[in-house]
């Protein structure tokens, strides 16, 4: 049996909060927590550790929107935001702040579940993209260090690039380390000696 998804609803209006809770209860079984005050929102959300945050705003301003989005830790979990109206640029600001779903014209009970599903899917896509970007950056940095180490070996031993790489690779195998780690050690050591 899988664990129930935990949802935090940020809504100051009790009646609107109850509408959201009712629509979620009709859509499935969730652990639902309502936060009615935005003061200390980040602390309250951190205490709950929800799987997703749903924010309902009647009249958002750019500052309020960004503050709520950032307090919800959009890099850690999906954040869906329902707003009654949106001025120019607010949706862009919400997306830049990390909001996974931004719905204008308010919260309609029948739309809550599909929007949450879309927010989760979008969050997962961006999470994969962030992971791939971090891995690509790491690989690029390792490649730079390996190239630098090869250049040092080529200069010190008067060998071609292929032989310099073969020496690095052999040293890595002999030490049971990755080529990038051996290259980094070489570059660091050379830095200390110069």
mmCIF file with all atom_site columns, N, CA, C and O in Angstrom, residues 6 9 13 21 29 36 42 49 66 78 80 84 89 92 100 121 133 153 169 185 193:
data_model
loop_
_atom_site.group_PDB
_atom_site.id
_atom_site.type_symbol
_atom_site.label_atom_id
_atom_site.label_alt_id
_atom_site.label_comp_id
_atom_site.label_asym_id
_atom_site.label_entity_id
_atom_site.label_seq_id
_atom_site.pdbx_PDB_ins_code
_atom_site.Cartn_x
_atom_site.Cartn_y
_atom_site.Cartn_z
_atom_site.occupancy
_atom_site.B_iso_or_equiv
_atom_site.pdbx_formal_charge
_atom_site.auth_seq_id
_atom_site.auth_comp_id
_atom_site.auth_asym_id
_atom_site.auth_atom_id
_atom_site.pdbx_PDB_model_num
ATOM 1  N N  . UNK A 1 6   ? 0.779   14.083 0.840   1.00 0.00 ? 6   UNK A N  1
ATOM 2  C CA . UNK A 1 6   ? 0.551   15.151 1.810   1.00 0.00 ? 6   UNK A CA 1
ATOM 3  C C  . UNK A 1 6   ? 0.466   16.488 1.068   1.00 0.00 ? 6   UNK A C  1
ATOM 4  O O  . UNK A 1 6   ? 1.344   16.820 0.282   1.00 0.00 ? 6   UNK A O  1
ATOM 5  N N  . UNK A 1 9   ? -2.400  23.387 2.028   1.00 0.00 ? 9   UNK A N  1
ATOM 6  C CA . UNK A 1 9   ? -3.194  24.406 1.352   1.00 0.00 ? 9   UNK A CA 1
ATOM 7  C C  . UNK A 1 9   ? -2.961  25.723 2.079   1.00 0.00 ? 9   UNK A C  1
ATOM 8  O O  . UNK A 1 9   ? -3.131  25.805 3.294   1.00 0.00 ? 9   UNK A O  1
ATOM 9  N N  . UNK A 1 13  ? -8.988  32.462 3.684   1.00 0.00 ? 13  UNK A N  1
ATOM 10 C CA . UNK A 1 13  ? -10.450 32.421 3.769   1.00 0.00 ? 13  UNK A CA 1
ATOM 11 C C  . UNK A 1 13  ? -10.906 30.995 4.101   1.00 0.00 ? 13  UNK A C  1
ATOM 12 O O  . UNK A 1 13  ? -10.690 30.065 3.324   1.00 0.00 ? 13  UNK A O  1
ATOM 13 N N  . UNK A 1 21  ? -10.473 21.645 0.268   1.00 0.00 ? 21  UNK A N  1
ATOM 14 C CA . UNK A 1 21  ? -10.365 20.381 1.001   1.00 0.00 ? 21  UNK A CA 1
ATOM 15 C C  . UNK A 1 21  ? -11.421 19.396 0.506   1.00 0.00 ? 21  UNK A C  1
ATOM 16 O O  . UNK A 1 21  ? -11.124 18.223 0.245   1.00 0.00 ? 21  UNK A O  1
ATOM 17 N N  . UNK A 1 29  ? -7.548  10.126 -1.599  1.00 0.00 ? 29  UNK A N  1
ATOM 18 C CA . UNK A 1 29  ? -7.200  10.173 -0.185  1.00 0.00 ? 29  UNK A CA 1
ATOM 19 C C  . UNK A 1 29  ? -5.872  10.888 -0.017  1.00 0.00 ? 29  UNK A C  1
ATOM 20 O O  . UNK A 1 29  ? -4.852  10.444 -0.549  1.00 0.00 ? 29  UNK A O  1
ATOM 21 N N  . UNK A 1 36  ? -3.711  29.047 7.341   1.00 0.00 ? 36  UNK A N  1
ATOM 22 C CA . UNK A 1 36  ? -4.533  30.232 7.119   1.00 0.00 ? 36  UNK A CA 1
ATOM 23 C C  . UNK A 1 36  ? -3.777  31.547 7.241   1.00 0.00 ? 36  UNK A C  1
ATOM 24 O O  . UNK A 1 36  ? -4.248  32.578 6.787   1.00 0.00 ? 36  UNK A O  1
ATOM 25 N N  . UNK A 1 42  ? 7.055   29.826 5.683   1.00 0.00 ? 42  UNK A N  1
ATOM 26 C CA . UNK A 1 42  ? 8.161   28.899 5.403   1.00 0.00 ? 42  UNK A CA 1
ATOM 27 C C  . UNK A 1 42  ? 8.351   27.927 6.564   1.00 0.00 ? 42  UNK A C  1
ATOM 28 O O  . UNK A 1 42  ? 8.526   26.721 6.351   1.00 0.00 ? 42  UNK A O  1
ATOM 29 N N  . UNK A 1 49  ? 6.350   19.353 5.958   1.00 0.00 ? 49  UNK A N  1
ATOM 30 C CA . UNK A 1 49  ? 7.053   18.584 4.933   1.00 0.00 ? 49  UNK A CA 1
ATOM 31 C C  . UNK A 1 49  ? 6.083   17.947 3.932   1.00 0.00 ? 49  UNK A C  1
ATOM 32 O O  . UNK A 1 49  ? 6.077   16.728 3.730   1.00 0.00 ? 49  UNK A O  1
ATOM 33 N N  . UNK A 1 66  ? 5.735   36.141 -5.048  1.00 0.00 ? 66  UNK A N  1
ATOM 34 C CA . UNK A 1 66  ? 7.101   35.632 -4.954  1.00 0.00 ? 66  UNK A CA 1
ATOM 35 C C  . UNK A 1 66  ? 7.425   35.166 -3.541  1.00 0.00 ? 66  UNK A C  1
ATOM 36 O O  . UNK A 1 66  ? 8.068   34.136 -3.351  1.00 0.00 ? 66  UNK A O  1
ATOM 37 N N  . UNK A 1 78  ? 6.444   20.364 -5.698  1.00 0.00 ? 78  UNK A N  1
ATOM 38 C CA . UNK A 1 78  ? 5.572   21.110 -6.610  1.00 0.00 ? 78  UNK A CA 1
ATOM 39 C C  . UNK A 1 78  ? 4.756   22.150 -5.840  1.00 0.00 ? 78  UNK A C  1
ATOM 40 O O  . UNK A 1 78  ? 4.324   21.898 -4.719  1.00 0.00 ? 78  UNK A O  1
ATOM 41 N N  . UNK A 1 80  ? 1.436   24.643 -6.618  1.00 0.00 ? 80  UNK A N  1
ATOM 42 C CA . UNK A 1 80  ? 0.360   25.055 -7.521  1.00 0.00 ? 80  UNK A CA 1
ATOM 43 C C  . UNK A 1 80  ? -0.269  26.309 -6.939  1.00 0.00 ? 80  UNK A C  1
ATOM 44 O O  . UNK A 1 80  ? -0.537  26.382 -5.746  1.00 0.00 ? 80  UNK A O  1
ATOM 45 N N  . UNK A 1 84  ? -7.294  34.688 -8.417  1.00 0.00 ? 84  UNK A N  1
ATOM 46 C CA . UNK A 1 84  ? -8.542  35.163 -9.013  1.00 0.00 ? 84  UNK A CA 1
ATOM 47 C C  . UNK A 1 84  ? -8.285  36.066 -10.202 1.00 0.00 ? 84  UNK A C  1
ATOM 48 O O  . UNK A 1 84  ? -9.050  36.084 -11.155 1.00 0.00 ? 84  UNK A O  1
ATOM 49 N N  . UNK A 1 89  ? 2.685   40.130 -16.224 1.00 0.00 ? 89  UNK A N  1
ATOM 50 C CA . UNK A 1 89  ? 3.968   39.752 -15.645 1.00 0.00 ? 89  UNK A CA 1
ATOM 51 C C  . UNK A 1 89  ? 3.889   38.891 -14.408 1.00 0.00 ? 89  UNK A C  1
ATOM 52 O O  . UNK A 1 89  ? 4.903   38.322 -13.996 1.00 0.00 ? 89  UNK A O  1
ATOM 53 N N  . UNK A 1 92  ? 4.604   35.162 -15.169 1.00 0.00 ? 92  UNK A N  1
ATOM 54 C CA . UNK A 1 92  ? 6.036   34.988 -15.413 1.00 0.00 ? 92  UNK A CA 1
ATOM 55 C C  . UNK A 1 92  ? 6.830   35.019 -14.121 1.00 0.00 ? 92  UNK A C  1
ATOM 56 O O  . UNK A 1 92  ? 7.748   34.216 -13.929 1.00 0.00 ? 92  UNK A O  1
ATOM 57 N N  . UNK A 1 100 ? 5.002   25.538 -10.073 1.00 0.00 ? 100 UNK A N  1
ATOM 58 C CA . UNK A 1 100 ? 4.822   24.497 -11.087 1.00 0.00 ? 100 UNK A CA 1
ATOM 59 C C  . UNK A 1 100 ? 3.557   24.687 -11.908 1.00 0.00 ? 100 UNK A C  1
ATOM 60 O O  . UNK A 1 100 ? 3.504   24.297 -13.067 1.00 0.00 ? 100 UNK A O  1
ATOM 61 N N  . UNK A 1 121 ? 3.674   16.693 -12.473 1.00 0.00 ? 121 UNK A N  1
ATOM 62 C CA . UNK A 1 121 ? 4.366   16.273 -13.697 1.00 0.00 ? 121 UNK A CA 1
ATOM 63 C C  . UNK A 1 121 ? 5.384   17.321 -14.135 1.00 0.00 ? 121 UNK A C  1
ATOM 64 O O  . UNK A 1 121 ? 6.530   16.997 -14.478 1.00 0.00 ? 121 UNK A O  1
ATOM 65 N N  . UNK A 1 133 ? 21.361  19.117 -15.815 1.00 0.00 ? 133 UNK A N  1
ATOM 66 C CA . UNK A 1 133 ? 22.212  20.302 -15.934 1.00 0.00 ? 133 UNK A CA 1
ATOM 67 C C  . UNK A 1 133 ? 23.368  20.236 -14.944 1.00 0.00 ? 133 UNK A C  1
ATOM 68 O O  . UNK A 1 133 ? 24.521  20.513 -15.307 1.00 0.00 ? 133 UNK A O  1
ATOM 69 N N  . UNK A 1 153 ? 51.141  16.900 -18.205 1.00 0.00 ? 153 UNK A N  1
ATOM 70 C CA . UNK A 1 153 ? 51.902  15.674 -18.492 1.00 0.00 ? 153 UNK A CA 1
ATOM 71 C C  . UNK A 1 153 ? 52.606  15.804 -19.839 1.00 0.00 ? 153 UNK A C  1
ATOM 72 O O  . UNK A 1 153 ? 53.784  15.433 -19.977 1.00 0.00 ? 153 UNK A O  1
ATOM 73 N N  . UNK A 1 169 ? 45.028  7.579  -17.191 1.00 0.00 ? 169 UNK A N  1
ATOM 74 C CA . UNK A 1 169 ? 44.106  6.460  -17.031 1.00 0.00 ? 169 UNK A CA 1
ATOM 75 C C  . UNK A 1 169 ? 44.774  5.309  -16.276 1.00 0.00 ? 169 UNK A C  1
ATOM 76 O O  . UNK A 1 169 ? 44.178  4.687  -15.393 1.00 0.00 ? 169 UNK A O  1
ATOM 77 N N  . UNK A 1 185 ? 43.978  15.741 -8.506  1.00 0.00 ? 185 UNK A N  1
ATOM 78 C CA . UNK A 1 185 ? 45.108  15.648 -7.563  1.00 0.00 ? 185 UNK A CA 1
ATOM 79 C C  . UNK A 1 185 ? 46.386  16.182 -8.191  1.00 0.00 ? 185 UNK A C  1
ATOM 80 O O  . UNK A 1 185 ? 47.168  16.898 -7.558  1.00 0.00 ? 185 UNK A O  1
ATOM 81 N N  . UNK A 1 193 ? 53.093  23.389 -5.893  1.00 0.00 ? 193 UNK A N  1
ATOM 82 C CA . UNK A 1 193 ? 54.528  23.439 -6.165  1.00 0.00 ? 193 UNK A CA 1
ATOM 83 C C  . UNK A 1 193 ? 54.959  24.675 -6.918  1.00 0.00 ? 193 UNK A C  1
ATOM 84 O O  . UNK A 1 193 ? 56.144  25.001 -6.957  1.00 0.00 ? 193 UNK A O  1
#
